Coordinates of C-alpha atoms in Angstrom, one line a residue:
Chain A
X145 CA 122.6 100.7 93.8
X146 CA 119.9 101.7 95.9
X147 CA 116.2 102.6 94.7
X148 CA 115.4 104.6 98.0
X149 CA 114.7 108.0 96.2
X150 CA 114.3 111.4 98.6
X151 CA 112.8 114.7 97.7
X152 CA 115.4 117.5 99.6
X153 CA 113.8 120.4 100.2
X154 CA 116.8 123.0 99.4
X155 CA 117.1 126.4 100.2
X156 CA 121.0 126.8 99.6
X157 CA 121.4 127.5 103.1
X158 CA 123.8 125.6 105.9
X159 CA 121.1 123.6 107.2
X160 CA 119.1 122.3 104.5
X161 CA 122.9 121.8 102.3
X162 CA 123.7 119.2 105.6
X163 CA 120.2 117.6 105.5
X164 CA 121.0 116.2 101.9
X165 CA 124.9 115.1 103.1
X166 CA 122.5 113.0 105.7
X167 CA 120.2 111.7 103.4
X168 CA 122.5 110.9 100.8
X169 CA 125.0 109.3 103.8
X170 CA 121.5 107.4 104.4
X171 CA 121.5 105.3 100.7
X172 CA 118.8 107.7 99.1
X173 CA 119.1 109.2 95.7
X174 CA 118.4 112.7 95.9
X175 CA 115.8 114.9 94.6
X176 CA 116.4 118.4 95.4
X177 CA 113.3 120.9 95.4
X178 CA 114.2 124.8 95.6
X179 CA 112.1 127.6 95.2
X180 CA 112.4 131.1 93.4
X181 CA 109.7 133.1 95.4
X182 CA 110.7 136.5 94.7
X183 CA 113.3 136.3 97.4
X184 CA 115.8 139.0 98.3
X185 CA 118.4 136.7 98.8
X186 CA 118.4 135.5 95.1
X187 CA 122.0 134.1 95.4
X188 CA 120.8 131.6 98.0
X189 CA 119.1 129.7 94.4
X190 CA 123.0 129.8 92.7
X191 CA 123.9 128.1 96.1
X192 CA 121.3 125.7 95.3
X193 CA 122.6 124.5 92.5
X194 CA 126.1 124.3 93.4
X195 CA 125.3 122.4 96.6
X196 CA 122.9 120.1 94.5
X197 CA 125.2 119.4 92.5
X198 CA 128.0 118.7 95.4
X199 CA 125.6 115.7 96.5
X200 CA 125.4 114.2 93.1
X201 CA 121.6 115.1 93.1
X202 CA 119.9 113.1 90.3
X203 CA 117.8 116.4 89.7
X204 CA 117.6 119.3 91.0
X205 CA 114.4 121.5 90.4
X206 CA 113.2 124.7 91.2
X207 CA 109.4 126.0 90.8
X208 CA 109.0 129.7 90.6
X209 CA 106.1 130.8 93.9
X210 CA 104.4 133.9 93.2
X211 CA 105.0 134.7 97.4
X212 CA 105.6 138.3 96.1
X213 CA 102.2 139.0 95.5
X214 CA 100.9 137.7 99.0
X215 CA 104.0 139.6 100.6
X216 CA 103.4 140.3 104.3
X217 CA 107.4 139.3 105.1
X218 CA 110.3 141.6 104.6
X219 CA 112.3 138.8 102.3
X220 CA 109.6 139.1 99.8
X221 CA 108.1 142.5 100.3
X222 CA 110.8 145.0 98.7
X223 CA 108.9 147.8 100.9
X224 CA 109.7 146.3 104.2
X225 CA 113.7 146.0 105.4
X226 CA 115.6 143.6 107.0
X227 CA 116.9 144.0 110.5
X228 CA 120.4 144.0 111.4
X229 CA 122.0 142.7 114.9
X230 CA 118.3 141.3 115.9
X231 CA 119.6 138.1 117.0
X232 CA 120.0 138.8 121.0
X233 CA 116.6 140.7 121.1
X234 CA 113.6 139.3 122.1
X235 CA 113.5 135.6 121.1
X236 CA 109.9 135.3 121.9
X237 CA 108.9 137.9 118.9
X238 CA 108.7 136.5 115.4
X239 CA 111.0 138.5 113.1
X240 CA 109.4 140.6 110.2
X241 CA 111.9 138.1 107.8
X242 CA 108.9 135.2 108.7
X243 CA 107.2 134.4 105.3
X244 CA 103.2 133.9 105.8
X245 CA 103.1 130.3 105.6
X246 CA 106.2 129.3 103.6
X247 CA 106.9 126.3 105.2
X248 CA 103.2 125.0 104.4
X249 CA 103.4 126.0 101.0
X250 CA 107.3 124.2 100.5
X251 CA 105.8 121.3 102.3
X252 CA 102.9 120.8 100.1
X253 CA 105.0 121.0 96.8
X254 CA 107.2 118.4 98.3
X255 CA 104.8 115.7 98.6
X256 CA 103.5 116.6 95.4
X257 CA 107.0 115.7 93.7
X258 CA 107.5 112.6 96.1
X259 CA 103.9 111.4 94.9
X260 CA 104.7 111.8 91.0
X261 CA 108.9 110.2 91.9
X262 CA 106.9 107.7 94.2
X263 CA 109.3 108.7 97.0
X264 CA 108.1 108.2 100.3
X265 CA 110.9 110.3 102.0
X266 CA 111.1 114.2 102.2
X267 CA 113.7 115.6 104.2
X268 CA 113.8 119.3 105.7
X269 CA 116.1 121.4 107.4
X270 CA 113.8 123.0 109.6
X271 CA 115.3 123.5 113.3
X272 CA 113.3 124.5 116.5
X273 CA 116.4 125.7 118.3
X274 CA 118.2 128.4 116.8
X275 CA 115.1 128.9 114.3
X276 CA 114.8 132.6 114.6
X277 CA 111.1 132.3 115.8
X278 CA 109.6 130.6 113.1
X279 CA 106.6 128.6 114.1
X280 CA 106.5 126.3 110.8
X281 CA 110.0 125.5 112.2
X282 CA 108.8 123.5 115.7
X283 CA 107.9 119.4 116.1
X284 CA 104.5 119.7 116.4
X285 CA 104.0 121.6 113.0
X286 CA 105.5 119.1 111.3
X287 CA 104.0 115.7 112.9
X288 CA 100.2 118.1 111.7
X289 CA 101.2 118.4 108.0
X290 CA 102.8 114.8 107.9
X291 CA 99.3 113.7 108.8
X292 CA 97.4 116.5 107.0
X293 CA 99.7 115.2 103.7
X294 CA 99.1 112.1 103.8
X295 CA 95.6 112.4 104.8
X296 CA 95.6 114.2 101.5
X297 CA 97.4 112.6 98.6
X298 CA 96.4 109.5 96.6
X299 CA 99.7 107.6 97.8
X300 CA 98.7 108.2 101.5
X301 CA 95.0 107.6 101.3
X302 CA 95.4 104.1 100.4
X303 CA 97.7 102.5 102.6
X304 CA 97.4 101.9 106.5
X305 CA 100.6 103.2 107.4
X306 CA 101.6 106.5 106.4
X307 CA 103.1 106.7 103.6
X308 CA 104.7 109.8 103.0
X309 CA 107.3 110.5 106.3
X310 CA 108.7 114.2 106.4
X311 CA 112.5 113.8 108.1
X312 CA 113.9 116.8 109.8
X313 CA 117.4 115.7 111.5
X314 CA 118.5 119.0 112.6
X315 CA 114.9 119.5 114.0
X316 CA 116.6 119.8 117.8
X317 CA 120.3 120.5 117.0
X318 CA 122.2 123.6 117.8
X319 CA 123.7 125.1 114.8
X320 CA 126.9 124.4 116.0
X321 CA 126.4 120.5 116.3
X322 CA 125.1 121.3 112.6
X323 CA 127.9 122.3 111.7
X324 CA 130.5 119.7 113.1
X325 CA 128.0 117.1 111.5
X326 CA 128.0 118.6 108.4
X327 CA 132.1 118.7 108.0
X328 CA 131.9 114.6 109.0
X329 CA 129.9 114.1 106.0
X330 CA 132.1 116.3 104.2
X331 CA 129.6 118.8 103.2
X332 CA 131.6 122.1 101.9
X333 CA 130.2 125.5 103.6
X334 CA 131.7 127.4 101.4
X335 CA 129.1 126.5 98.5
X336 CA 126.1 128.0 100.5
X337 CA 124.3 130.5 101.4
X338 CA 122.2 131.7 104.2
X339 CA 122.2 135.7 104.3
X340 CA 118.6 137.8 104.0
X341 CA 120.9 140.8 102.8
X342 CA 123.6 140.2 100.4
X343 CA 125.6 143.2 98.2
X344 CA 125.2 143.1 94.8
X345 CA 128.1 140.6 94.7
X346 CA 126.6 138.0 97.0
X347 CA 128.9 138.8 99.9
X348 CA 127.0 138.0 103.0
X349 CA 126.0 140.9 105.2
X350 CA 127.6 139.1 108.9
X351 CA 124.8 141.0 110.9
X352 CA 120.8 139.7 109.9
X353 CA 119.3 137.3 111.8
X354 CA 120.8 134.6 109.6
X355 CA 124.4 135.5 109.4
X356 CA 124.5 135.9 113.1
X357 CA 123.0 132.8 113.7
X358 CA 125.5 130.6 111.3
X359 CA 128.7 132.6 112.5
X360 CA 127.9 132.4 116.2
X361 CA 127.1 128.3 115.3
X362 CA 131.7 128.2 113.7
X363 CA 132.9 130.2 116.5
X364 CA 130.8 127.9 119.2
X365 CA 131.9 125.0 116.7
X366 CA 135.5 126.2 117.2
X367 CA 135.9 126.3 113.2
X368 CA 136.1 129.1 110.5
X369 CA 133.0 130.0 108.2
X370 CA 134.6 129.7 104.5
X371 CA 132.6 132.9 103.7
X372 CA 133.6 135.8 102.8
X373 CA 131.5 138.2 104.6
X374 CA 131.3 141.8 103.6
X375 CA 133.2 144.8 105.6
Chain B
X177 CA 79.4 147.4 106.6
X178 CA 80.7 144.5 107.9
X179 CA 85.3 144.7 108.5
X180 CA 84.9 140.2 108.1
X181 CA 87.1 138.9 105.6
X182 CA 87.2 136.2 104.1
X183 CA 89.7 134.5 101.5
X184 CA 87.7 132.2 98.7
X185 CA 89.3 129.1 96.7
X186 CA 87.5 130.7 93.5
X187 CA 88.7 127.7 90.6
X188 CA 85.6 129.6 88.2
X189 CA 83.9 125.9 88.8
X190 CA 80.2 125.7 90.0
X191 CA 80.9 125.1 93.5
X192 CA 83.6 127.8 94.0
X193 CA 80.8 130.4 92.8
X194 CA 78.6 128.9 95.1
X195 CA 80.7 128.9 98.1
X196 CA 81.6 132.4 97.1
X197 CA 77.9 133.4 97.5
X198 CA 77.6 131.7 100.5
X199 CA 80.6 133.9 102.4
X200 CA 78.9 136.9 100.7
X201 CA 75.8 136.5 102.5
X202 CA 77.3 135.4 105.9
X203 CA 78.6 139.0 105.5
X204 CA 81.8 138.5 104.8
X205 CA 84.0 140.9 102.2
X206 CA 85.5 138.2 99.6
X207 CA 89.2 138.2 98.6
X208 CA 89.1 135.7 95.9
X209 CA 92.4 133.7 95.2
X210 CA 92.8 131.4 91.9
X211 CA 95.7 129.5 90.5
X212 CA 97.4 129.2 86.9
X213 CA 99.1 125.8 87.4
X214 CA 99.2 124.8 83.8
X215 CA 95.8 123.2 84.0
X216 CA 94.2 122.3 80.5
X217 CA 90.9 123.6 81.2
X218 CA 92.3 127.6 81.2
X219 CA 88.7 129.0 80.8
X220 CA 88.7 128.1 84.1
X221 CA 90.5 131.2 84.6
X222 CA 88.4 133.3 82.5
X223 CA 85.1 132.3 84.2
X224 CA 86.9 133.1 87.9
X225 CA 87.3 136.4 87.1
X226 CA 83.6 136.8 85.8
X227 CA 82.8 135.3 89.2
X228 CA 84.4 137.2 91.2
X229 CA 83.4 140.5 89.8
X230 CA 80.1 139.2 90.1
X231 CA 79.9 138.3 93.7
X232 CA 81.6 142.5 94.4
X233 CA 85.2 140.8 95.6
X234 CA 87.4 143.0 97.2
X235 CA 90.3 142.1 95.0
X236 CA 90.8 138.9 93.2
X237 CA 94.5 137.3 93.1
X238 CA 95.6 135.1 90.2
X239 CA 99.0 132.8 91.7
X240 CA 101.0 131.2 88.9
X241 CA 102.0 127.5 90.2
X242 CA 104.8 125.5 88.5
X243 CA 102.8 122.0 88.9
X244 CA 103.1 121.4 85.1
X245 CA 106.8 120.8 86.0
X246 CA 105.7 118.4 89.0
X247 CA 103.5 116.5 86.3
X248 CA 101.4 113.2 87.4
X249 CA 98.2 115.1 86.4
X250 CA 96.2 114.7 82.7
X251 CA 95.2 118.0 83.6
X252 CA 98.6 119.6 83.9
X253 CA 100.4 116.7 81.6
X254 CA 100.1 117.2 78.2
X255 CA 101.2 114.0 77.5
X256 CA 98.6 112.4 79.9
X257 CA 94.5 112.8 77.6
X258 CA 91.7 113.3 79.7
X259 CA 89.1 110.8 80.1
X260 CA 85.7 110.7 79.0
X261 CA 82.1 109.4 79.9
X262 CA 83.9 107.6 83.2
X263 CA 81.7 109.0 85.7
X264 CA 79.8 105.9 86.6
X265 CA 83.0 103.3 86.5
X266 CA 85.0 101.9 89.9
X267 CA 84.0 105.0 91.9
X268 CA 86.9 103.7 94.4
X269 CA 89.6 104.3 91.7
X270 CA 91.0 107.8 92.2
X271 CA 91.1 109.1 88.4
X272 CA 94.1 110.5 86.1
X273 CA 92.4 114.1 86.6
X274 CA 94.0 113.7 90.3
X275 CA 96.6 116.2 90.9
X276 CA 99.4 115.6 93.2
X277 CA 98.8 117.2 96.8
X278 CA 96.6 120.1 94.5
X279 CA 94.1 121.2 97.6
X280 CA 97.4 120.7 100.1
X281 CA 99.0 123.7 97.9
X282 CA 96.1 125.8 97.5
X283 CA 94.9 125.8 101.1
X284 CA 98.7 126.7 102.0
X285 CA 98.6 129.2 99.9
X286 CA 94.8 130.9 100.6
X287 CA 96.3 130.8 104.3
X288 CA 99.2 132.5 103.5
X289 CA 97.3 135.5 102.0
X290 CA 94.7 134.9 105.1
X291 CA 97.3 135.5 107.2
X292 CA 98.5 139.2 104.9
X293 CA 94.8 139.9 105.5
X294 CA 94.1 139.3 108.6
X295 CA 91.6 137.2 107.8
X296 CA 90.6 134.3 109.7
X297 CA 88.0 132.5 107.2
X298 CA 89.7 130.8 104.2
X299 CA 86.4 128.8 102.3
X300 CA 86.8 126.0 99.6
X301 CA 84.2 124.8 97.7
X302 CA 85.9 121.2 98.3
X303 CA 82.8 118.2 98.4
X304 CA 83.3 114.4 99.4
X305 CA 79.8 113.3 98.3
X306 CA 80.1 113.7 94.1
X307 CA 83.9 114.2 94.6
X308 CA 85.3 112.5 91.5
X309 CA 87.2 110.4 94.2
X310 CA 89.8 113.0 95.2
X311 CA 91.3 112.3 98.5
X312 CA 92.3 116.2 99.3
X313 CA 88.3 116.6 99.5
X314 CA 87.7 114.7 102.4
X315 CA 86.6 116.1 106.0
X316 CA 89.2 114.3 107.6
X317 CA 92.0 115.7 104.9
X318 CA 90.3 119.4 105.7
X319 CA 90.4 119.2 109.7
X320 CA 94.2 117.7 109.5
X321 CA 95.1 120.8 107.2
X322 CA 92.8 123.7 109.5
X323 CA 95.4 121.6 112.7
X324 CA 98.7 122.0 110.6
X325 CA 97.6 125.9 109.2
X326 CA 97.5 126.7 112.6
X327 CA 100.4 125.3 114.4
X328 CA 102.6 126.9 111.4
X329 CA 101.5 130.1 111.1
X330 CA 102.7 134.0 113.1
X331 CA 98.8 134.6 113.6
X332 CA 97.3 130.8 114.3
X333 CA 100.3 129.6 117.1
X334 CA 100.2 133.1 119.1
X335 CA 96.1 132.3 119.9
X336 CA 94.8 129.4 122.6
X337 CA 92.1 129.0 120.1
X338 CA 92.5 128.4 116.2
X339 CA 92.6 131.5 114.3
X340 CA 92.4 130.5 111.2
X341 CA 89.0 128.0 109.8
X342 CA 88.7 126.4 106.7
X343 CA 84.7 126.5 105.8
X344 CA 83.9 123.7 103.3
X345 CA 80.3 124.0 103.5
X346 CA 79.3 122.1 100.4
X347 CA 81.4 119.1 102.1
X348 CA 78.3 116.9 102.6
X349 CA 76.4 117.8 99.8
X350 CA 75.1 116.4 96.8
X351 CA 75.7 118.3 93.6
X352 CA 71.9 119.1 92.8
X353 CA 71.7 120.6 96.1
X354 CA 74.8 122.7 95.5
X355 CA 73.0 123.9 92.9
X356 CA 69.6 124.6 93.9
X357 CA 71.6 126.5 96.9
X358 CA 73.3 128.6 94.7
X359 CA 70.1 129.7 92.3
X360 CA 68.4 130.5 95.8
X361 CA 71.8 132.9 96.2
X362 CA 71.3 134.1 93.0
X363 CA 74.6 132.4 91.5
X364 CA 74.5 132.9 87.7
X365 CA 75.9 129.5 86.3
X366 CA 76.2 130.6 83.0
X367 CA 79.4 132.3 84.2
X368 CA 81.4 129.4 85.7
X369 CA 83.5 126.4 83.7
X370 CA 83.7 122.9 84.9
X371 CA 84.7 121.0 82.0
X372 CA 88.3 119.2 81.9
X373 CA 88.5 119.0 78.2
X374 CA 87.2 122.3 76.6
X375 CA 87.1 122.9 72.6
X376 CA 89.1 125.5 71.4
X377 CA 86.3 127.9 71.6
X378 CA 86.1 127.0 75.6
X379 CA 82.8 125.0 75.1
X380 CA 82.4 122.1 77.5
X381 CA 82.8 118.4 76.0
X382 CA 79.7 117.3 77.7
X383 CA 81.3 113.8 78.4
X384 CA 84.6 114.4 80.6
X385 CA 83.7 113.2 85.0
X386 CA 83.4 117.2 85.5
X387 CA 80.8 117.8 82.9
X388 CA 78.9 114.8 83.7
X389 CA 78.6 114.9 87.5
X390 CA 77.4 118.7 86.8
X391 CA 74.9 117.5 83.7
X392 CA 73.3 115.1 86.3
X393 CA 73.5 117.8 89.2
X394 CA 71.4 120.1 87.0
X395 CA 69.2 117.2 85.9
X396 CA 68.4 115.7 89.2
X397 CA 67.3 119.2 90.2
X398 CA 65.4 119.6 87.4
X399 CA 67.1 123.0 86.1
X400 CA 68.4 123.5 82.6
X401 CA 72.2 124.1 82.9
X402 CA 73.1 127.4 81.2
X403 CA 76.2 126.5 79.4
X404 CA 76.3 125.8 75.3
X405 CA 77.8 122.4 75.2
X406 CA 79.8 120.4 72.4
X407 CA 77.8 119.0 69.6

């Protein structure tokens, strides 16, 4: 069996639920890393867990962020709303559902885990083409805080090569070749989650930013979203 | 009166009330941010909020961190005991006290809040000279993580120049100098903590690396620390 051990950063979502089918294809036990940081979308956590579970995670936990009290985004800030039917609007803008540094913060947490599990691998679903505008979302972010972490961290300091790599797979996929890769490694969409504006039920909305993104990523995938959306 | 913000790493440490003096006289209103991460030494907490009201901060934000559940730390471990009188031994070894990717979290999250603010000036009373051999308190860690806070953040990727800085102006000095900087600021070091391994009455051991690097700070500069001590 291997020893290769992975920290999955897991939001419950599509993309971050076929990042750990590609890890886990990959030989590496999984550690799956969720947050509860006062997020609208609370059901995306349940998701979490049931996905987590789905890839046989070894553990699964999730560390409470007090992003609420920093607000500045409408997914944390219960004054500010989410928009509807955004998605063909200008691309260029970043949406009001972009969380002040979240990716950073996720990031940081990540390594901190990998460092205590002595895994060098963290894997995040992060995507620079259907990202919805998200700037902790593109290459060079990324390559910065792989260097910044292991600039940073005891594990990284003392070796010559870096130690710590941060994977993103889906980094320059569309969400419909996300899709298509995710049902080859057998991952079950029907277990996540990826709306900003559920009922109180859980039933996705089918018109943020999100749901528009992940059903126009089935229909350009020729397949059915498992979802039961509300309406 | 001046509109420059400024968002201070305020731990309730002597160089955090230092560095907050500092921003206060480069004119800067001070929006102090601490963290409850299950550190041992929770006096910490106590003396940041007597620091902050005394350098006039705007507001002063406490963030509860889940790094007890991350472990690898004597200060967040229980199980882990903190050691004592180990100042002077391998100064290459990075100690037990070493918390995973600790300055990596706070600096995401000080930005995070920056970026709520509008402020460009995050400051962290971080120091590589009598640093206890922490490798998140190095220049080159710091000028990684200003690159990375930038490229993944609404406010730092929409400018040609950074937005955001990280001031560590302490960074090269030694901790007598800290000291004699701050009296000349009019720092009152009777209200800051820096020991790992309080008594139950919050009293500093006197013999933990923290205690001792700041016993010799005071001594080198020939001052008389303020705090009671153990025994």
């Amino acid at each position: 069996m291997s020893e290769k051990k992975a920290v999955i950063l897991l939001s419950g979502g599509l993309d971050s639920a076929t990042v750990g089918a590609i890890a886990r294809q990959q030989g590496y036990r999984l550690y799956c890393l969720s947050f509860d940081y006062g997020q609208r979308h609370y059901c995306e956590l349940e998701a979490a867990s049931r996905v987590a579970r789905s890839l046989s995670a070894v553990r699964h936990l999730t560390l409470r962020l007090d992003l609420n009290l920093i607000g500045g985004s409408s997914l944390t800030d219960q004054k500010l709303s989410v928009p509807r039917n955004k998605v063909s609007a200008d691309e260029s803008e970043i949406p009001i559902t972009y969380v002040p540094a979240r990716n950073t913060i996720f990031i940081a947490h990540a390594v901190a885990w990998a460092e205590t599990l002595e895994a060098r691998d963290v894997f995040l679903g992060v995507n620079a083409i259907d990202y919805s505008g998200y700037p902790d979302c593109r290459p060079d972010f990324i390559q910065a805080m792989e260097r910044a972490v292991n600039l940073g961290t005891k594990l990284g300091v003392n070796e010559k090569a870096p130690y710590f790599r941060l994977h993103t797979p889906l980094i320059e996929l569309h969400k419909d070749e996300i899709i298509q890769l995710g049902i080859k490694l057998g991952v079950d969409y029907g277990l996540t989650h990826s709306c900003y504006d559920p009922d109180d039920q859980g039933k996705p909305c089918g018109q943020c930013d999100s749901c528009c993104l992940r059903l126009r990523g089935f229909a350009v995938a020729g397949l059915d979203d498992p979802l039961d959306y509300q309406g």
